[in-house]
């Protein structure tokens, strides 16, 4: 099993920056990919950014050029650097880890508890 703990959320003004961190523990070698999702009030949870074990990175079109995802394998931690924040970025941000063995009937995903990001106007 994998446990994920997020940190770094907070309140910022439009145009400001935040850096989110997600520390993974447990069966680290079972992780295929890690990323960030967000859910705003009244909206579906959506992918923000994801980095796969081999290094491939995917970004949502709405954040591309403003957000950067990175990882520190030695610390089992993934980061999300968020720059030029907009009010529409306001949401609860959740760390996600995909199970390498998801195709064999294992639990496919692990989730953190979420961290609030608020961009005030």
CSV table of N, CA and C in Angstrom, one decimal:
chain,number,residue,atom,x,y,z
A,1,UNK,N,0.8,-1.2,0.0
A,1,UNK,CA,0.0,0.0,0.0
A,1,UNK,C,0.9,1.2,0.0
A,2,UNK,N,0.3,2.3,-0.5
A,2,UNK,CA,1.0,3.6,-0.6
A,2,UNK,C,0.2,4.7,0.2
A,3,UNK,N,0.9,5.5,0.9
A,3,UNK,CA,0.3,6.6,1.6
A,3,UNK,C,0.9,7.9,1.0
A,4,UNK,N,0.1,8.9,0.8
A,4,UNK,CA,0.4,10.2,0.2
A,4,UNK,C,0.0,11.3,1.1
A,5,UNK,N,1.0,12.2,1.4
A,5,UNK,CA,0.7,13.4,2.2
A,5,UNK,C,1.1,14.6,1.4
A,6,UNK,N,0.1,15.5,1.2
A,6,UNK,CA,0.3,16.8,0.5
A,6,UNK,C,0.6,17.9,1.5
A,7,UNK,N,1.3,18.9,1.0
A,7,UNK,CA,1.5,20.1,1.8
A,7,UNK,C,1.8,21.3,0.8
A,8,UNK,N,1.7,22.5,1.3
A,8,UNK,CA,2.1,23.7,0.5
A,8,UNK,C,1.0,24.5,0.1
A,9,UNK,N,-0.3,24.1,0.3
A,9,UNK,CA,-1.4,24.9,-0.1
A,9,UNK,C,-1.5,26.2,0.7
A,10,UNK,N,-2.3,27.1,0.2
A,10,UNK,CA,-2.5,28.4,0.9
A,10,UNK,C,-3.3,29.4,0.1
A,11,UNK,N,-3.3,30.6,0.6
A,11,UNK,CA,-4.0,31.7,0.0
A,11,UNK,C,-2.9,32.6,-0.7
A,12,UNK,N,-3.2,32.9,-2.0
A,12,UNK,CA,-2.3,33.8,-2.7
A,12,UNK,C,-3.1,34.8,-3.6
A,13,UNK,N,-2.5,35.9,-4.0
A,13,UNK,CA,-3.1,36.8,-4.9
A,13,UNK,C,-2.9,36.4,-6.3
A,14,UNK,N,-3.8,36.8,-7.2
A,14,UNK,CA,-3.6,36.5,-8.6
A,14,UNK,C,-2.2,36.9,-9.1
A,15,UNK,N,-1.5,36.1,-9.8
A,15,UNK,CA,-0.2,36.3,-10.3
A,15,UNK,C,0.9,35.8,-9.4
A,16,UNK,N,0.5,35.3,-8.2
A,16,UNK,CA,1.4,34.8,-7.2
A,16,UNK,C,1.8,33.3,-7.5
A,17,UNK,N,2.6,32.8,-6.6
A,17,UNK,CA,3.1,31.4,-6.8
A,17,UNK,C,2.9,30.6,-5.5
A,18,UNK,N,2.8,29.3,-5.7
A,18,UNK,CA,2.8,28.3,-4.6
A,18,UNK,C,3.6,27.1,-5.1
A,19,UNK,N,4.1,26.3,-4.2
A,19,UNK,CA,4.8,25.1,-4.5
A,19,UNK,C,4.2,24.0,-3.6
A,20,UNK,N,3.6,23.0,-4.2
A,20,UNK,CA,3.0,21.9,-3.5
A,20,UNK,C,3.9,20.7,-3.4
A,21,UNK,N,3.9,20.0,-2.4
A,21,UNK,CA,4.7,18.8,-2.2
A,21,UNK,C,3.8,17.6,-1.9
A,22,UNK,N,4.2,16.5,-2.3
A,22,UNK,CA,3.6,15.2,-2.0
A,22,UNK,C,4.6,14.2,-1.7
A,23,UNK,N,4.6,13.7,-0.5
A,23,UNK,CA,5.5,12.7,0.0
A,23,UNK,C,4.8,11.3,0.0
A,24,UNK,N,5.4,10.3,-0.6
A,24,UNK,CA,4.9,9.0,-0.7
A,24,UNK,C,5.7,8.1,0.3
A,25,UNK,N,4.9,7.1,0.8
A,25,UNK,CA,5.5,6.1,1.7
A,25,UNK,C,4.8,4.8,1.5
A,26,UNK,N,5.4,3.7,2.0
A,26,UNK,CA,4.9,2.4,1.8
A,26,UNK,C,5.5,1.7,0.7
A,27,UNK,N,4.7,1.1,-0.2
A,27,UNK,CA,5.2,0.3,-1.3
A,27,UNK,C,5.6,1.2,-2.5
A,28,UNK,N,6.7,1.9,-2.3
A,28,UNK,CA,7.1,2.9,-3.3
A,28,UNK,C,7.4,2.3,-4.6
A,29,UNK,N,8.0,1.1,-4.7
A,29,UNK,CA,8.3,0.5,-5.9
A,29,UNK,C,7.1,0.1,-6.8
A,30,UNK,N,5.9,0.1,-6.2
A,30,UNK,CA,4.7,-0.2,-6.9
A,30,UNK,C,4.1,0.9,-7.7
A,31,UNK,N,4.7,2.1,-7.5
A,31,UNK,CA,4.2,3.3,-8.2
A,31,UNK,C,4.6,3.4,-9.6
A,32,UNK,N,3.6,3.5,-10.5
A,32,UNK,CA,3.9,3.7,-11.9
A,32,UNK,C,4.0,5.2,-12.3
A,33,UNK,N,3.1,6.0,-11.7
A,33,UNK,CA,3.1,7.4,-12.0
A,33,UNK,C,2.6,8.2,-10.8
A,34,UNK,N,2.9,9.4,-10.7
A,34,UNK,CA,2.4,10.3,-9.7
A,34,UNK,C,2.0,11.6,-10.3
A,35,UNK,N,1.0,12.2,-9.7
A,35,UNK,CA,0.5,13.5,-10.3
A,35,UNK,C,-0.4,14.2,-9.4
A,36,UNK,N,-0.9,15.3,-9.9
A,36,UNK,CA,-1.8,16.2,-9.2
A,36,UNK,C,-3.1,16.3,-9.9
A,37,UNK,N,-4.2,16.2,-9.1
A,37,UNK,CA,-5.6,16.5,-9.6
A,37,UNK,C,-6.1,17.6,-8.8
A,38,UNK,N,-7.1,18.3,-9.3
A,38,UNK,CA,-7.8,19.3,-8.5
A,38,UNK,C,-9.3,19.3,-8.7
A,39,UNK,N,-10.0,19.7,-7.7
A,39,UNK,CA,-11.5,19.8,-7.7
A,39,UNK,C,-11.9,21.1,-7.2
A,40,UNK,N,-12.6,21.9,-8.0
A,40,UNK,CA,-13.1,23.2,-7.6
A,40,UNK,C,-14.6,23.0,-7.2
A,41,UNK,N,-15.2,23.9,-6.4
A,41,UNK,CA,-16.6,23.7,-6.0
A,41,UNK,C,-17.5,23.6,-7.2
A,42,UNK,N,-18.3,22.5,-7.2
A,42,UNK,CA,-19.3,22.3,-8.2
A,42,UNK,C,-18.8,21.7,-9.5
A,43,UNK,N,-17.5,21.4,-9.5
A,43,UNK,CA,-16.9,20.8,-10.7
A,43,UNK,C,-16.3,19.4,-10.5
A,44,UNK,N,-16.1,18.7,-11.6
A,44,UNK,CA,-15.5,17.4,-11.5
A,44,UNK,C,-14.0,17.5,-11.2
A,45,UNK,N,-13.4,16.5,-10.6
A,45,UNK,CA,-12.0,16.4,-10.3
A,45,UNK,C,-11.3,16.2,-11.7
A,46,UNK,N,-10.2,17.0,-11.9
A,46,UNK,CA,-9.6,17.0,-13.2
A,46,UNK,C,-8.0,16.9,-13.0
A,47,UNK,N,-7.4,16.3,-14.0
A,47,UNK,CA,-6.0,16.1,-14.0
A,47,UNK,C,-5.3,17.5,-14.2
A,48,UNK,N,-4.3,17.8,-13.4
A,48,UNK,CA,-3.5,19.0,-13.5
A,48,UNK,C,-2.2,18.6,-14.2
A,49,UNK,N,-1.5,17.7,-13.6
A,49,UNK,CA,-0.2,17.3,-14.2
A,49,UNK,C,0.2,15.9,-13.7
A,50,UNK,N,0.9,15.1,-14.5
A,50,UNK,CA,1.3,13.8,-14.1
A,50,UNK,C,2.7,13.5,-14.7
A,51,UNK,N,3.5,12.8,-13.9
A,51,UNK,CA,4.8,12.3,-14.4
A,51,UNK,C,4.8,10.8,-14.2
A,52,UNK,N,5.2,10.2,-15.3
A,52,UNK,CA,5.2,8.7,-15.3
A,52,UNK,C,6.7,8.2,-15.0
A,53,UNK,N,6.8,7.0,-14.6
A,53,UNK,CA,8.0,6.4,-14.1
A,53,UNK,C,9.2,6.7,-15.1
A,54,UNK,N,8.9,6.5,-16.4
A,54,UNK,CA,9.9,6.7,-17.4
A,54,UNK,C,10.2,8.2,-17.7
A,55,UNK,N,9.5,9.1,-17.2
A,55,UNK,CA,9.8,10.5,-17.3
A,55,UNK,C,8.8,11.3,-18.1
A,56,UNK,N,7.9,10.7,-18.8
A,56,UNK,CA,6.9,11.4,-19.6
A,56,UNK,C,6.0,12.2,-18.7
A,57,UNK,N,5.7,13.5,-19.1
A,57,UNK,CA,4.9,14.4,-18.3
A,57,UNK,C,3.7,14.9,-19.1
A,58,UNK,N,2.6,14.9,-18.5
A,58,UNK,CA,1.4,15.4,-19.1
A,58,UNK,C,0.8,16.6,-18.2
A,59,UNK,N,0.4,17.6,-18.9
A,59,UNK,CA,-0.2,18.8,-18.3
A,59,UNK,C,-1.6,19.1,-18.9
A,60,UNK,N,-2.5,19.6,-18.0
A,60,UNK,CA,-3.7,20.1,-18.5
A,60,UNK,C,-3.4,21.4,-19.3
A,61,UNK,N,-4.2,21.6,-20.4
A,61,UNK,CA,-4.0,22.7,-21.3
A,61,UNK,C,-4.1,24.0,-20.5
A,62,UNK,N,-4.9,24.1,-19.5
A,62,UNK,CA,-5.2,25.3,-18.7
A,62,UNK,C,-4.0,25.7,-17.8
A,63,UNK,N,-3.1,24.8,-17.6
A,63,UNK,CA,-1.9,25.1,-16.7
A,63,UNK,C,-0.6,25.1,-17.4
A,64,UNK,N,-0.6,24.6,-18.6
A,64,UNK,CA,0.7,24.4,-19.4
A,64,UNK,C,1.3,25.8,-19.5
A,65,UNK,N,2.6,25.8,-19.2
A,65,UNK,CA,3.4,27.1,-19.3
A,65,UNK,C,3.4,27.8,-18.0
A,66,UNK,N,2.5,27.5,-17.1
A,66,UNK,CA,2.5,28.1,-15.8
A,66,UNK,C,2.9,27.2,-14.6
A,67,UNK,N,2.5,25.9,-14.7
A,67,UNK,CA,2.8,24.9,-13.7
A,67,UNK,C,3.9,24.0,-14.2
A,68,UNK,N,4.7,23.5,-13.2
A,68,UNK,CA,5.8,22.6,-13.5
A,68,UNK,C,5.7,21.5,-12.5
A,69,UNK,N,5.7,20.2,-12.9
A,69,UNK,CA,5.7,19.1,-12.0
A,69,UNK,C,7.1,18.5,-12.1
A,70,UNK,N,7.6,18.1,-10.9
A,70,UNK,CA,8.9,17.5,-10.8
A,70,UNK,C,8.9,16.4,-9.7
A,71,UNK,N,10.0,15.6,-9.6
A,71,UNK,CA,10.0,14.6,-8.6
A,71,UNK,C,11.5,14.4,-8.1
A,72,UNK,N,11.6,14.0,-6.9
A,72,UNK,CA,12.8,13.7,-6.2
A,72,UNK,C,12.7,12.3,-5.8
A,73,UNK,N,13.3,11.4,-6.6
A,73,UNK,CA,13.2,9.9,-6.3
A,73,UNK,C,13.8,9.5,-5.0
A,74,UNK,N,14.9,10.2,-4.6
A,74,UNK,CA,15.5,9.9,-3.4
A,74,UNK,C,14.6,10.1,-2.2
A,75,UNK,N,13.8,11.2,-2.3
A,75,UNK,CA,12.9,11.5,-1.2
A,75,UNK,C,11.5,11.0,-1.4
A,76,UNK,N,11.3,10.3,-2.5
A,76,UNK,CA,9.9,9.8,-2.8
A,76,UNK,C,8.9,10.9,-2.8
A,77,UNK,N,9.2,12.0,-3.4
A,77,UNK,CA,8.4,13.2,-3.3
A,77,UNK,C,8.2,13.8,-4.7
A,78,UNK,N,7.0,14.3,-5.0
A,78,UNK,CA,6.7,14.9,-6.2
A,78,UNK,C,6.2,16.4,-5.9
A,79,UNK,N,6.6,17.3,-6.7
A,79,UNK,CA,6.3,18.7,-6.5
A,79,UNK,C,5.5,19.3,-7.6
A,80,UNK,N,4.7,20.3,-7.3
A,80,UNK,CA,4.0,21.1,-8.3
A,80,UNK,C,4.3,22.6,-8.1
A,81,UNK,N,5.1,23.2,-8.9
A,81,UNK,CA,5.4,24.6,-8.9
A,81,UNK,C,4.3,25.3,-9.7
A,82,UNK,N,3.6,26.2,-9.0
A,82,UNK,CA,2.5,26.9,-9.6
A,82,UNK,C,2.8,28.4,-9.7
A,83,UNK,N,3.0,28.9,-10.9
A,83,UNK,CA,3.2,30.3,-11.1
A,83,UNK,C,2.1,31.0,-11.8
A,84,UNK,N,2.1,32.3,-11.8
A,84,UNK,CA,1.0,33.1,-12.5
A,84,UNK,C,-0.3,32.6,-12.2
A,85,UNK,N,-0.6,32.4,-10.9
A,85,UNK,CA,-1.9,31.8,-10.5
A,85,UNK,C,-3.1,32.7,-10.8
A,86,UNK,N,-4.2,32.1,-11.2
A,86,UNK,CA,-5.4,32.7,-11.5
A,86,UNK,C,-6.5,32.3,-10.6
A,87,UNK,N,-7.5,33.2,-10.4
A,87,UNK,CA,-8.7,32.8,-9.5
A,87,UNK,C,-9.3,31.4,-9.9
A,88,UNK,N,-9.3,31.1,-11.2
A,88,UNK,CA,-9.8,29.8,-11.6
A,88,UNK,C,-9.0,28.6,-11.2
A,89,UNK,N,-7.8,28.9,-10.7
A,89,UNK,CA,-7.0,27.8,-10.2
A,89,UNK,C,-7.4,27.4,-8.8
A,90,UNK,N,-8.3,28.1,-8.2
A,90,UNK,CA,-8.8,27.8,-6.8
A,90,UNK,C,-9.4,26.4,-6.8
A,91,UNK,N,-9.0,25.6,-5.9
A,91,UNK,CA,-9.5,24.2,-5.8
A,91,UNK,C,-8.8,23.5,-4.7
A,92,UNK,N,-9.3,22.3,-4.4
A,92,UNK,CA,-8.5,21.4,-3.5
A,92,UNK,C,-7.7,20.6,-4.4
A,93,UNK,N,-6.4,20.5,-4.1
A,93,UNK,CA,-5.4,19.8,-5.0
A,93,UNK,C,-5.1,18.5,-4.3
A,94,UNK,N,-5.2,17.4,-5.0
A,94,UNK,CA,-5.0,16.0,-4.5
A,94,UNK,C,-3.8,15.4,-5.2
A,95,UNK,N,-2.9,14.8,-4.4
A,95,UNK,CA,-1.8,14.0,-5.0
A,95,UNK,C,-2.4,12.6,-5.3
A,96,UNK,N,-1.9,12.1,-6.4
A,96,UNK,CA,-2.3,10.8,-6.9
A,96,UNK,C,-1.1,9.9,-7.3
A,97,UNK,N,-1.2,8.6,-7.0
A,97,UNK,CA,-0.2,7.7,-7.4
A,97,UNK,C,-0.9,6.5,-8.1
A,98,UNK,N,-0.4,6.1,-9.2
A,98,UNK,CA,-1.0,4.9,-10.0
A,98,UNK,C,-0.2,3.7,-9.7
A,99,UNK,N,-0.9,2.6,-9.4
A,99,UNK,CA,-0.2,1.3,-9.1
A,99,UNK,C,0.3,0.7,-10.3
A,100,UNK,N,1.6,0.3,-10.3
A,100,UNK,CA,2.2,-0.5,-11.4
A,100,UNK,C,1.5,-1.7,-11.7
A,101,UNK,N,0.8,-2.3,-10.7
A,101,UNK,CA,0.1,-3.6,-10.9
A,101,UNK,C,-1.4,-3.5,-11.1
A,102,UNK,N,-1.8,-2.3,-11.6
A,102,UNK,CA,-3.2,-2.0,-11.7
A,102,UNK,C,-3.9,-3.0,-12.7
A,103,UNK,N,-3.2,-3.5,-13.7
A,103,UNK,CA,-3.7,-4.4,-14.7
A,103,UNK,C,-3.9,-5.8,-14.2
A,104,UNK,N,-3.5,-6.1,-12.9
A,104,UNK,CA,-3.6,-7.4,-12.4
A,104,UNK,C,-4.6,-7.5,-11.2
A,105,UNK,N,-5.6,-6.7,-11.2
A,105,UNK,CA,-6.6,-6.7,-10.2
A,105,UNK,C,-6.2,-6.0,-8.9
A,106,UNK,N,-5.1,-5.3,-8.8
A,106,UNK,CA,-4.7,-4.6,-7.6
A,106,UNK,C,-5.4,-3.3,-7.6
A,107,UNK,N,-5.4,-2.6,-6.4
A,107,UNK,CA,-5.9,-1.3,-6.3
A,107,UNK,C,-5.2,-0.3,-7.3
A,108,UNK,N,-6.0,0.3,-8.1
A,108,UNK,CA,-5.4,1.1,-9.2
A,108,UNK,C,-4.7,2.4,-8.8
A,109,UNK,N,-5.3,3.1,-7.8
A,109,UNK,CA,-4.9,4.4,-7.5
A,109,UNK,C,-4.8,4.7,-6.0
A,110,UNK,N,-3.9,5.5,-5.6
A,110,UNK,CA,-3.9,6.0,-4.2
A,110,UNK,C,-4.0,7.5,-4.2
A,111,UNK,N,-4.6,8.0,-3.2
A,111,UNK,CA,-4.9,9.5,-3.1
A,111,UNK,C,-4.5,10.1,-1.8
A,112,UNK,N,-4.0,11.3,-1.8
A,112,UNK,CA,-3.8,12.0,-0.6
A,112,UNK,C,-5.1,12.7,-0.1
A,113,UNK,N,-5.0,13.3,1.0
A,113,UNK,CA,-6.2,14.0,1.6
A,113,UNK,C,-6.5,15.3,1.0
A,114,UNK,N,-5.6,15.9,0.2
A,114,UNK,CA,-5.9,17.1,-0.4
A,114,UNK,C,-5.4,18.3,0.3
A,115,UNK,N,-5.0,19.4,-0.4
A,115,UNK,CA,-4.6,20.6,0.2
A,115,UNK,C,-5.3,21.8,-0.6
A,116,UNK,N,-5.8,22.8,0.2
A,116,UNK,CA,-6.5,23.8,-0.4
A,116,UNK,C,-5.6,24.9,-1.0
A,117,UNK,N,-5.9,25.3,-2.2
A,117,UNK,CA,-5.3,26.4,-2.9
A,117,UNK,C,-6.3,27.4,-3.2
A,118,UNK,N,-6.2,28.6,-2.7
A,118,UNK,CA,-7.1,29.7,-3.0
A,118,UNK,C,-6.4,30.9,-3.6
A,119,UNK,N,-6.9,31.3,-4.7
A,119,UNK,CA,-6.3,32.5,-5.4
A,119,UNK,C,-7.4,33.6,-5.4
A,120,UNK,N,-7.2,34.6,-4.6
A,120,UNK,CA,-8.1,35.6,-4.4
A,120,UNK,C,-8.0,36.8,-5.4
A,121,UNK,N,-9.2,37.3,-5.7
A,121,UNK,CA,-9.2,38.5,-6.6
A,121,UNK,C,-9.7,39.7,-5.9
